[in-house]
Amino acid sequence: MQRCHTDVISTLNCGHQFCSECWEMYFQVQIKVGISTTLECMGKDCETLVPEDFVLSKVTSPALRDKYQKYTFRDHVKSHPELRFCPGPNCPVIVRADTVEQKRVICKHCRTSFCFRCGIDYHAPTDCDIIKKWLTKCADDSETANYISAHTKDCPKCHVCIEKNGGCNHVQCTKCKHDFCWMCLGDWKTHGSEYYECSRYKENPNIANESAHAQAREALKKYLFYFERWENHAKSLKLEEETLKKILQRIEEKVMNNSGTWIDWQYLLNAAELLKKCRYTLQYTYPYAYYLEKGPRKELFENQQAQLEAELENLSWKVERAEITDRGVCVNMRLG
């Protein structure tokens, strides 16, 4: 304790009085840990917020004043319902929307795509609350799901080890030429032309009567089913990025060899871009389906999901192997 002249004593609306030196030391500590608009009076159990002009009148360090104002601006943007910082790395852009809803935003500065409502990667048709639950579950169960992160599987016919090097789930064994589905390992010829049975999880109808251990095992089995397909489409997206680079290289070679012009080959780039958009959407249908209650609505959704998957894999197969003779087939394909 020490004696202070009244000229150096300052007080807030709450009535707590402290000297300017104490206020400044307190503000320095709070600002250094990132507190700005939520900065409270240092009186015991006092929740009175300190006004910005009061803080600036006590803080003398230019660097600390600048940091405080940056933190204050950040907090104002985060608290405003119509504003959001672009989540792109080191991107200074602030996005404004007239309505706060789940919508895709593409930053003009860094080209980052994100959902305006929650700020993470765009995730339609899954809503923000469900995708957060899904991502949390994936993080919690990551160790359990480690075994499915491998890139190889055995051919169901000749049992040779195969590495998936493209985005398409229609895989052909390089040794025995057997065509099969990467996800369920079923024969591609009998896989179904309208939709994929391997995209629909088949629940045990008697699981409610089973033991707690059996129910837990069934719950894990269900999660792994959807997680494997979610992860597979994410990997396919990365592989199809490599396919796009190969397509661009192949077009350059064709043009240089006078085998058509850039316009003649534009259909391949359009098909690859459509494939990327649909693959991204399909990936986010699996968290949505995981949390969807069993019933007619889920059956309808799974039918539409499976039809999209069938058309998407058909397009993926053709894009990875397309030449100019396949132009009509690619151009005429329609994905729902």
mmCIF file of C-alpha atoms in Angstrom:
data_model
loop_
_atom_site.group_PDB
_atom_site.id
_atom_site.type_symbol
_atom_site.label_atom_id
_atom_site.label_comp_id
_atom_site.label_asym_id
_atom_site.label_seq_id
_atom_site.Cartn_x
_atom_site.Cartn_y
_atom_site.Cartn_z
ATOM 1 C CA MET A 1 0.000 0.000 0.000
ATOM 2 C CA GLN A 2 1.150 3.549 -0.681
ATOM 3 C CA ARG A 3 -0.264 7.014 -0.568
ATOM 4 C CA CYS A 4 -1.489 8.464 -3.906
ATOM 5 C CA HIS A 5 -2.584 11.923 -4.897
ATOM 6 C CA THR A 6 -6.182 12.168 -6.082
ATOM 7 C CA ASP A 7 -4.952 13.473 -9.454
ATOM 8 C CA VAL A 8 -3.635 10.001 -10.404
ATOM 9 C CA ILE A 9 -6.731 8.113 -9.217
ATOM 10 C CA SER A 10 -9.216 6.961 -11.837
ATOM 11 C CA THR A 11 -12.548 5.183 -11.432
ATOM 12 C CA LEU A 12 -15.137 3.459 -13.593
ATOM 13 C CA ASN A 13 -18.924 3.549 -13.295
ATOM 14 C CA CYS A 14 -18.708 0.749 -10.726
ATOM 15 C CA GLY A 15 -16.919 3.067 -8.287
ATOM 16 C CA HIS A 16 -13.683 1.082 -7.915
ATOM 17 C CA GLN A 17 -10.698 3.431 -7.659
ATOM 18 C CA PHE A 18 -7.103 2.681 -8.667
ATOM 19 C CA CYS A 19 -4.096 4.747 -9.605
ATOM 20 C CA SER A 20 -3.061 5.173 -13.250
ATOM 21 C CA GLU A 21 0.079 3.063 -12.777
ATOM 22 C CA CYS A 22 -1.962 0.122 -11.458
ATOM 23 C CA TRP A 23 -4.489 0.452 -14.264
ATOM 24 C CA GLU A 24 -1.701 0.437 -16.856
ATOM 25 C CA MET A 25 0.039 -2.613 -15.375
ATOM 26 C CA TYR A 26 -3.285 -4.456 -15.256
ATOM 27 C CA PHE A 27 -4.128 -3.545 -18.854
ATOM 28 C CA GLN A 28 -0.672 -4.633 -20.063
ATOM 29 C CA VAL A 29 -1.163 -8.114 -18.631
ATOM 30 C CA GLN A 30 -4.681 -8.453 -20.064
ATOM 31 C CA ILE A 31 -3.786 -7.207 -23.538
ATOM 32 C CA LYS A 32 -0.757 -9.512 -23.791
ATOM 33 C CA VAL A 33 -3.045 -12.547 -23.376
ATOM 34 C CA GLY A 34 -5.404 -11.259 -26.083
ATOM 35 C CA ILE A 35 -8.217 -9.705 -24.014
ATOM 36 C CA SER A 36 -9.784 -6.520 -25.402
ATOM 37 C CA THR A 37 -13.555 -5.934 -25.546
ATOM 38 C CA THR A 38 -14.149 -8.336 -22.637
ATOM 39 C CA LEU A 39 -11.655 -6.526 -20.396
ATOM 40 C CA GLU A 40 -13.270 -6.076 -16.952
ATOM 41 C CA CYS A 41 -12.602 -3.805 -13.960
ATOM 42 C CA MET A 42 -9.874 -5.179 -11.716
ATOM 43 C CA GLY A 43 -12.013 -4.749 -8.617
ATOM 44 C CA LYS A 44 -12.770 -8.020 -6.787
ATOM 45 C CA ASP A 45 -15.647 -9.900 -8.487
ATOM 46 C CA CYS A 46 -16.475 -6.817 -10.565
ATOM 47 C CA GLU A 47 -17.834 -7.528 -14.064
ATOM 48 C CA THR A 48 -17.948 -3.925 -15.293
ATOM 49 C CA LEU A 49 -16.455 -3.705 -18.791
ATOM 50 C CA VAL A 50 -13.718 -1.151 -19.344
ATOM 51 C CA PRO A 51 -14.432 1.330 -22.212
ATOM 52 C CA GLU A 52 -11.933 1.478 -25.083
ATOM 53 C CA ASP A 53 -11.119 5.176 -24.549
ATOM 54 C CA PHE A 54 -10.367 4.529 -20.867
ATOM 55 C CA VAL A 55 -7.880 1.768 -21.765
ATOM 56 C CA LEU A 56 -6.155 3.937 -24.380
ATOM 57 C CA SER A 57 -5.871 6.808 -21.910
ATOM 58 C CA LYS A 58 -3.874 4.600 -19.504
ATOM 59 C CA VAL A 59 -1.703 2.525 -21.870
ATOM 60 C CA THR A 60 1.369 4.511 -22.928
ATOM 61 C CA SER A 61 3.238 1.912 -25.036
ATOM 62 C CA PRO A 62 2.544 2.511 -28.777
ATOM 63 C CA ALA A 63 3.052 -1.189 -29.572
ATOM 64 C CA LEU A 64 0.623 -2.261 -26.844
ATOM 65 C CA ARG A 65 -1.946 0.364 -27.905
ATOM 66 C CA ASP A 66 -1.725 -0.901 -31.481
ATOM 67 C CA LYS A 67 -2.132 -4.521 -30.331
ATOM 68 C CA TYR A 68 -5.153 -3.590 -28.206
ATOM 69 C CA GLN A 69 -6.857 -1.814 -31.109
ATOM 70 C CA LYS A 70 -6.220 -4.800 -33.392
ATOM 71 C CA TYR A 71 -7.726 -7.155 -30.804
ATOM 72 C CA THR A 72 -10.699 -4.821 -30.365
ATOM 73 C CA PHE A 73 -11.304 -4.677 -34.102
ATOM 74 C CA ARG A 74 -11.027 -8.484 -34.301
ATOM 75 C CA ASP A 75 -13.569 -8.947 -31.521
ATOM 76 C CA HIS A 76 -16.004 -6.487 -33.096
ATOM 77 C CA VAL A 77 -15.848 -8.377 -36.400
ATOM 78 C CA LYS A 78 -16.288 -11.760 -34.702
ATOM 79 C CA SER A 79 -19.270 -10.507 -32.688
ATOM 80 C CA HIS A 80 -21.007 -8.940 -35.719
ATOM 81 C CA PRO A 81 -23.525 -11.433 -37.181
ATOM 82 C CA GLU A 82 -23.059 -10.234 -40.768
ATOM 83 C CA LEU A 83 -19.239 -10.197 -40.805
ATOM 84 C CA ARG A 84 -16.645 -12.972 -40.894
ATOM 85 C CA PHE A 85 -12.890 -13.086 -41.403
ATOM 86 C CA CYS A 86 -11.728 -15.197 -44.341
ATOM 87 C CA PRO A 87 -10.166 -18.367 -42.824
ATOM 88 C CA GLY A 88 -7.499 -18.470 -45.556
ATOM 89 C CA PRO A 89 -3.875 -18.397 -44.301
ATOM 90 C CA ASN A 90 -2.781 -14.786 -43.599
ATOM 91 C CA CYS A 91 -5.770 -13.448 -45.555
ATOM 92 C CA PRO A 92 -6.876 -9.951 -44.414
ATOM 93 C CA VAL A 93 -10.302 -10.046 -46.119
ATOM 94 C CA ILE A 94 -13.536 -9.556 -44.148
ATOM 95 C CA VAL A 95 -16.693 -10.955 -45.757
ATOM 96 C CA ARG A 96 -20.123 -9.406 -45.220
ATOM 97 C CA ALA A 97 -23.443 -11.154 -45.884
ATOM 98 C CA ASP A 98 -26.973 -9.733 -45.745
ATOM 99 C CA THR A 99 -28.293 -12.869 -44.043
ATOM 100 C CA VAL A 100 -26.515 -15.255 -41.675
ATOM 101 C CA GLU A 101 -27.054 -18.664 -43.225
ATOM 102 C CA GLN A 102 -25.216 -21.693 -44.520
ATOM 103 C CA LYS A 103 -23.806 -20.578 -47.868
ATOM 104 C CA ARG A 104 -20.627 -21.049 -49.874
ATOM 105 C CA VAL A 105 -18.171 -18.141 -49.899
ATOM 106 C CA ILE A 106 -15.134 -17.983 -52.191
ATOM 107 C CA CYS A 107 -12.637 -15.307 -51.174
ATOM 108 C CA LYS A 108 -11.592 -13.136 -54.124
ATOM 109 C CA HIS A 109 -8.217 -12.484 -52.512
ATOM 110 C CA CYS A 110 -6.953 -15.994 -51.659
ATOM 111 C CA ARG A 111 -9.640 -18.194 -53.352
ATOM 112 C CA THR A 112 -10.401 -20.018 -50.088
ATOM 113 C CA SER A 113 -13.838 -21.662 -50.090
ATOM 114 C CA PHE A 114 -15.748 -21.823 -46.791
ATOM 115 C CA CYS A 115 -19.171 -21.792 -45.158
ATOM 116 C CA PHE A 116 -20.199 -18.284 -44.042
ATOM 117 C CA ARG A 117 -22.232 -19.484 -41.050
ATOM 118 C CA CYS A 118 -19.572 -21.617 -39.324
ATOM 119 C CA GLY A 119 -16.339 -20.601 -41.097
ATOM 120 C CA ILE A 120 -15.106 -24.131 -41.912
ATOM 121 C CA ASP A 121 -14.926 -25.844 -45.315
ATOM 122 C CA TYR A 122 -18.236 -25.702 -47.169
ATOM 123 C CA HIS A 123 -20.192 -28.839 -46.309
ATOM 124 C CA ALA A 124 -23.585 -28.952 -48.101
ATOM 125 C CA PRO A 125 -25.850 -30.915 -47.802
ATOM 126 C CA THR A 126 -24.751 -31.434 -44.177
ATOM 127 C CA ASP A 127 -25.666 -28.519 -41.897
ATOM 128 C CA CYS A 128 -23.181 -26.721 -39.631
ATOM 129 C CA ASP A 129 -24.150 -28.404 -36.359
ATOM 130 C CA ILE A 130 -23.956 -31.915 -37.816
ATOM 131 C CA ILE A 131 -20.609 -31.378 -39.554
ATOM 132 C CA LYS A 132 -19.113 -30.078 -36.289
ATOM 133 C CA LYS A 133 -20.371 -33.194 -34.475
ATOM 134 C CA TRP A 134 -18.959 -35.363 -37.256
ATOM 135 C CA LEU A 135 -15.532 -33.705 -37.270
ATOM 136 C CA THR A 136 -15.366 -33.942 -33.477
ATOM 137 C CA LYS A 137 -16.229 -37.625 -33.646
ATOM 138 C CA CYS A 138 -13.623 -38.225 -36.345
ATOM 139 C CA ALA A 139 -10.993 -36.544 -34.168
ATOM 140 C CA ASP A 140 -12.019 -38.554 -31.103
ATOM 141 C CA ASP A 141 -12.077 -41.866 -32.981
ATOM 142 C CA SER A 142 -9.040 -41.220 -35.152
ATOM 143 C CA GLU A 143 -6.934 -43.914 -33.500
ATOM 144 C CA THR A 144 -9.699 -46.496 -33.960
ATOM 145 C CA ALA A 145 -9.973 -45.592 -37.634
ATOM 146 C CA ASN A 146 -6.225 -45.660 -38.317
ATOM 147 C CA TYR A 147 -6.340 -49.065 -39.977
ATOM 148 C CA ILE A 148 -8.489 -47.778 -42.832
ATOM 149 C CA SER A 149 -6.037 -45.016 -43.713
ATOM 150 C CA ALA A 150 -3.878 -47.426 -45.728
ATOM 151 C CA HIS A 151 -3.870 -46.874 -49.491
ATOM 152 C CA THR A 152 -3.762 -50.544 -50.500
ATOM 153 C CA LYS A 153 -6.195 -53.451 -50.767
ATOM 154 C CA ASP A 154 -5.938 -56.973 -52.177
ATOM 155 C CA CYS A 155 -7.546 -57.854 -55.491
ATOM 156 C CA PRO A 156 -10.576 -60.075 -54.622
ATOM 157 C CA LYS A 157 -9.711 -62.408 -57.523
ATOM 158 C CA CYS A 158 -5.927 -62.856 -57.640
ATOM 159 C CA HIS A 159 -5.181 -61.312 -54.199
ATOM 160 C CA VAL A 160 -2.340 -59.152 -55.457
ATOM 161 C CA CYS A 161 -1.800 -55.956 -53.445
ATOM 162 C CA ILE A 162 -3.220 -52.905 -55.278
ATOM 163 C CA GLU A 163 -2.622 -49.210 -54.646
ATOM 164 C CA LYS A 164 -5.394 -46.838 -55.707
ATOM 165 C CA ASN A 165 -3.806 -44.209 -57.963
ATOM 166 C CA GLY A 166 -6.952 -42.440 -59.203
ATOM 167 C CA GLY A 167 -10.137 -40.948 -57.803
ATOM 168 C CA CYS A 168 -12.490 -43.455 -59.417
ATOM 169 C CA ASN A 169 -13.801 -46.369 -57.286
ATOM 170 C CA HIS A 170 -14.026 -48.547 -60.391
ATOM 171 C CA VAL A 171 -10.681 -50.322 -60.132
ATOM 172 C CA GLN A 172 -9.085 -52.733 -62.582
ATOM 173 C CA CYS A 173 -6.383 -55.084 -61.320
ATOM 174 C CA THR A 174 -3.217 -54.582 -63.361
ATOM 175 C CA LYS A 175 -2.347 -58.289 -63.051
ATOM 176 C CA CYS A 176 -5.572 -60.224 -63.751
ATOM 177 C CA LYS A 177 -7.634 -57.324 -65.240
ATOM 178 C CA HIS A 178 -10.491 -58.026 -62.825
ATOM 179 C CA ASP A 179 -12.874 -55.040 -62.474
ATOM 180 C CA PHE A 180 -14.163 -54.447 -58.953
ATOM 181 C CA CYS A 181 -15.403 -51.756 -56.542
ATOM 182 C CA TRP A 182 -12.706 -50.276 -54.323
ATOM 183 C CA MET A 183 -15.148 -49.756 -51.440
ATOM 184 C CA CYS A 184 -16.944 -53.112 -51.164
ATOM 185 C CA LEU A 185 -14.597 -55.240 -53.395
ATOM 186 C CA GLY A 186 -17.648 -56.499 -55.299
ATOM 187 C CA ASP A 187 -17.521 -57.480 -58.987
ATOM 188 C CA TRP A 188 -18.080 -54.320 -61.016
ATOM 189 C CA LYS A 189 -20.197 -56.119 -63.609
ATOM 190 C CA THR A 190 -22.801 -57.081 -61.003
ATOM 191 C CA HIS A 191 -22.418 -53.933 -58.951
ATOM 192 C CA GLY A 192 -25.645 -52.407 -60.203
ATOM 193 C CA SER A 193 -26.183 -49.848 -62.940
ATOM 194 C CA GLU A 194 -28.665 -47.608 -61.082
ATOM 195 C CA TYR A 195 -27.160 -47.224 -57.654
ATOM 196 C CA TYR A 196 -24.558 -48.702 -55.322
ATOM 197 C CA GLU A 197 -25.559 -51.016 -52.499
ATOM 198 C CA CYS A 198 -22.178 -50.328 -50.918
ATOM 199 C CA SER A 199 -23.189 -46.703 -50.201
ATOM 200 C CA ARG A 200 -26.076 -47.819 -47.974
ATOM 201 C CA TYR A 201 -25.367 -49.052 -44.440
ATOM 202 C CA LYS A 202 -27.329 -52.184 -43.501
ATOM 203 C CA GLU A 203 -28.223 -52.029 -39.815
ATOM 204 C CA ASN A 204 -28.774 -55.103 -37.666
ATOM 205 C CA PRO A 205 -32.589 -55.218 -37.105
ATOM 206 C CA ASN A 206 -32.161 -57.084 -33.800
ATOM 207 C CA ILE A 207 -29.457 -54.857 -32.345
ATOM 208 C CA ALA A 208 -31.791 -53.461 -29.629
ATOM 209 C CA ASN A 209 -31.999 -56.946 -28.100
ATOM 210 C CA GLU A 210 -28.234 -57.515 -28.123
ATOM 211 C CA SER A 211 -25.800 -56.957 -25.254
ATOM 212 C CA ALA A 212 -24.222 -53.592 -24.535
ATOM 213 C CA HIS A 213 -20.915 -54.923 -25.915
ATOM 214 C CA ALA A 214 -22.611 -56.003 -29.175
ATOM 215 C CA GLN A 215 -24.368 -52.642 -29.471
ATOM 216 C CA ALA A 216 -21.082 -50.797 -28.998
ATOM 217 C CA ARG A 217 -19.455 -52.979 -31.651
ATOM 218 C CA GLU A 218 -22.347 -52.302 -34.040
ATOM 219 C CA ALA A 219 -22.088 -48.544 -33.387
ATOM 220 C CA LEU A 220 -18.365 -48.634 -34.213
ATOM 221 C CA LYS A 221 -19.062 -50.691 -37.333
ATOM 222 C CA LYS A 222 -21.613 -48.099 -38.491
ATOM 223 C CA TYR A 223 -19.204 -45.215 -37.850
ATOM 224 C CA LEU A 224 -16.353 -46.932 -39.704
ATOM 225 C CA PHE A 225 -18.666 -47.626 -42.652
ATOM 226 C CA TYR A 226 -19.450 -43.930 -43.114
ATOM 227 C CA PHE A 227 -15.966 -42.734 -42.154
ATOM 228 C CA GLU A 228 -14.294 -44.975 -44.742
ATOM 229 C CA ARG A 229 -16.476 -43.559 -47.508
ATOM 230 C CA TRP A 230 -16.001 -39.983 -46.264
ATOM 231 C CA GLU A 231 -12.224 -40.488 -46.185
ATOM 232 C CA ASN A 232 -12.199 -42.264 -49.546
ATOM 233 C CA HIS A 233 -13.853 -39.331 -51.328
ATOM 234 C CA ALA A 234 -11.417 -36.915 -49.655
ATOM 235 C CA LYS A 235 -8.510 -38.988 -50.996
ATOM 236 C CA SER A 236 -10.174 -39.242 -54.408
ATOM 237 C CA LEU A 237 -10.364 -35.448 -54.549
ATOM 238 C CA LYS A 238 -6.589 -35.235 -54.057
ATOM 239 C CA LEU A 239 -5.952 -37.949 -56.645
ATOM 240 C CA GLU A 240 -8.228 -36.217 -59.150
ATOM 241 C CA GLU A 241 -6.225 -33.023 -58.682
ATOM 242 C CA GLU A 242 -3.265 -35.007 -60.019
ATOM 243 C CA THR A 243 -5.475 -36.280 -62.854
ATOM 244 C CA LEU A 244 -6.307 -32.675 -63.781
ATOM 245 C CA LYS A 245 -2.588 -31.842 -63.985
ATOM 246 C CA LYS A 246 -2.075 -34.838 -66.282
ATOM 247 C CA ILE A 247 -5.010 -33.717 -68.451
ATOM 248 C CA LEU A 248 -3.501 -30.248 -68.832
ATOM 249 C CA GLN A 249 -0.147 -31.769 -69.758
ATOM 250 C CA ARG A 250 -1.823 -34.116 -72.242
ATOM 251 C CA ILE A 251 -3.760 -31.237 -73.855
ATOM 252 C CA GLU A 252 -0.549 -29.254 -74.287
ATOM 253 C CA GLU A 253 1.061 -32.242 -76.002
ATOM 254 C CA LYS A 254 -1.929 -32.736 -78.282
ATOM 255 C CA VAL A 255 -2.032 -29.062 -79.237
ATOM 256 C CA MET A 256 1.719 -28.982 -79.866
ATOM 257 C CA ASN A 257 1.340 -32.080 -82.111
ATOM 258 C CA ASN A 258 -1.504 -30.404 -84.043
ATOM 259 C CA SER A 259 -4.033 -32.938 -82.686
ATOM 260 C CA GLY A 260 -6.795 -30.387 -82.145
ATOM 261 C CA THR A 261 -6.927 -26.968 -80.492
ATOM 262 C CA TRP A 262 -7.478 -25.887 -76.893
ATOM 263 C CA ILE A 263 -11.164 -25.450 -77.699
ATOM 264 C CA ASP A 264 -11.375 -29.046 -78.950
ATOM 265 C CA TRP A 265 -10.098 -30.283 -75.588
ATOM 266 C CA GLN A 266 -12.004 -27.866 -73.340
ATOM 267 C CA TYR A 267 -14.654 -30.521 -72.655
ATOM 268 C CA LEU A 268 -12.101 -32.506 -70.637
ATOM 269 C CA LEU A 269 -11.386 -29.558 -68.344
ATOM 270 C CA ASN A 270 -15.124 -28.931 -67.915
ATOM 271 C CA ALA A 271 -15.680 -32.590 -67.061
ATOM 272 C CA ALA A 272 -12.817 -32.560 -64.529
ATOM 273 C CA GLU A 273 -14.193 -29.410 -62.873
ATOM 274 C CA LEU A 274 -17.696 -30.926 -62.677
ATOM 275 C CA LEU A 275 -16.185 -34.098 -61.232
ATOM 276 C CA LYS A 276 -14.428 -32.090 -58.515
ATOM 277 C CA LYS A 277 -17.609 -30.235 -57.478
ATOM 278 C CA CYS A 278 -19.726 -33.392 -57.342
ATOM 279 C CA ARG A 279 -17.043 -35.396 -55.541
ATOM 280 C CA TYR A 280 -16.852 -32.675 -52.889
ATOM 281 C CA THR A 281 -20.638 -32.671 -52.420
ATOM 282 C CA LEU A 282 -20.770 -36.461 -52.297
ATOM 283 C CA GLN A 283 -18.114 -36.528 -49.572
ATOM 284 C CA TYR A 284 -20.308 -34.391 -47.310
ATOM 285 C CA THR A 285 -23.400 -36.547 -47.866
ATOM 286 C CA TYR A 286 -21.919 -39.257 -45.624
ATOM 287 C CA PRO A 287 -21.855 -37.258 -42.335
ATOM 288 C CA TYR A 288 -25.424 -36.203 -43.178
ATOM 289 C CA ALA A 289 -26.487 -39.818 -43.760
ATOM 290 C CA TYR A 290 -24.732 -40.984 -40.577
ATOM 291 C CA TYR A 291 -26.890 -38.754 -38.359
ATOM 292 C CA LEU A 292 -30.096 -39.117 -40.406
ATOM 293 C CA GLU A 293 -32.849 -41.021 -38.593
ATOM 294 C CA LYS A 294 -33.947 -44.316 -40.124
ATOM 295 C CA GLY A 295 -37.136 -43.988 -42.175
ATOM 296 C CA PRO A 296 -38.573 -43.061 -45.607
ATOM 297 C CA ARG A 297 -36.612 -39.792 -45.710
ATOM 298 C CA LYS A 298 -33.317 -41.613 -45.210
ATOM 299 C CA GLU A 299 -34.235 -44.233 -47.826
ATOM 300 C CA LEU A 300 -34.997 -41.491 -50.376
ATOM 301 C CA PHE A 301 -31.759 -39.686 -49.536
ATOM 302 C CA GLU A 302 -29.691 -42.871 -49.858
ATOM 303 C CA ASN A 303 -31.248 -43.614 -53.270
ATOM 304 C CA GLN A 304 -30.336 -40.132 -54.507
ATOM 305 C CA GLN A 305 -26.892 -40.393 -52.919
ATOM 306 C CA ALA A 306 -26.251 -43.744 -54.588
ATOM 307 C CA GLN A 307 -27.421 -42.511 -57.995
ATOM 308 C CA LEU A 308 -25.052 -39.560 -57.746
ATOM 309 C CA GLU A 309 -22.238 -41.895 -56.712
ATOM 310 C CA ALA A 310 -22.905 -44.201 -59.676
ATOM 311 C CA GLU A 311 -22.914 -41.319 -62.175
ATOM 312 C CA LEU A 312 -19.873 -39.751 -60.539
ATOM 313 C CA GLU A 313 -17.798 -42.930 -60.719
ATOM 314 C CA ASN A 314 -18.840 -43.352 -64.348
ATOM 315 C CA LEU A 315 -17.639 -39.825 -65.124
ATOM 316 C CA SER A 316 -14.446 -40.334 -63.099
ATOM 317 C CA TRP A 317 -13.637 -43.508 -65.042
ATOM 318 C CA LYS A 318 -14.136 -41.720 -68.369
ATOM 319 C CA VAL A 319 -12.203 -38.577 -67.387
ATOM 320 C CA GLU A 320 -9.177 -40.588 -66.278
ATOM 321 C CA ARG A 321 -9.136 -42.442 -69.623
ATOM 322 C CA ALA A 322 -10.671 -39.886 -71.983
ATOM 323 C CA GLU A 323 -9.413 -39.086 -75.447
ATOM 324 C CA ILE A 324 -11.008 -36.955 -78.146
ATOM 325 C CA THR A 325 -13.131 -39.899 -79.360
ATOM 326 C CA ASP A 326 -14.926 -39.889 -75.969
ATOM 327 C CA ARG A 327 -15.988 -36.269 -76.282
ATOM 328 C CA GLY A 328 -19.652 -36.950 -76.982
ATOM 329 C CA VAL A 329 -19.977 -39.278 -73.997
ATOM 330 C CA CYS A 330 -18.434 -36.800 -71.545
ATOM 331 C CA VAL A 331 -20.355 -33.803 -72.862
ATOM 332 C CA ASN A 332 -23.708 -35.608 -72.681
ATOM 333 C CA MET A 333 -23.292 -36.860 -69.104
ATOM 334 C CA ARG A 334 -25.615 -35.226 -66.549
ATOM 335 C CA LEU A 335 -25.049 -35.441 -62.818
ATOM 336 C CA GLY A 336 -27.933 -34.775 -60.408
#
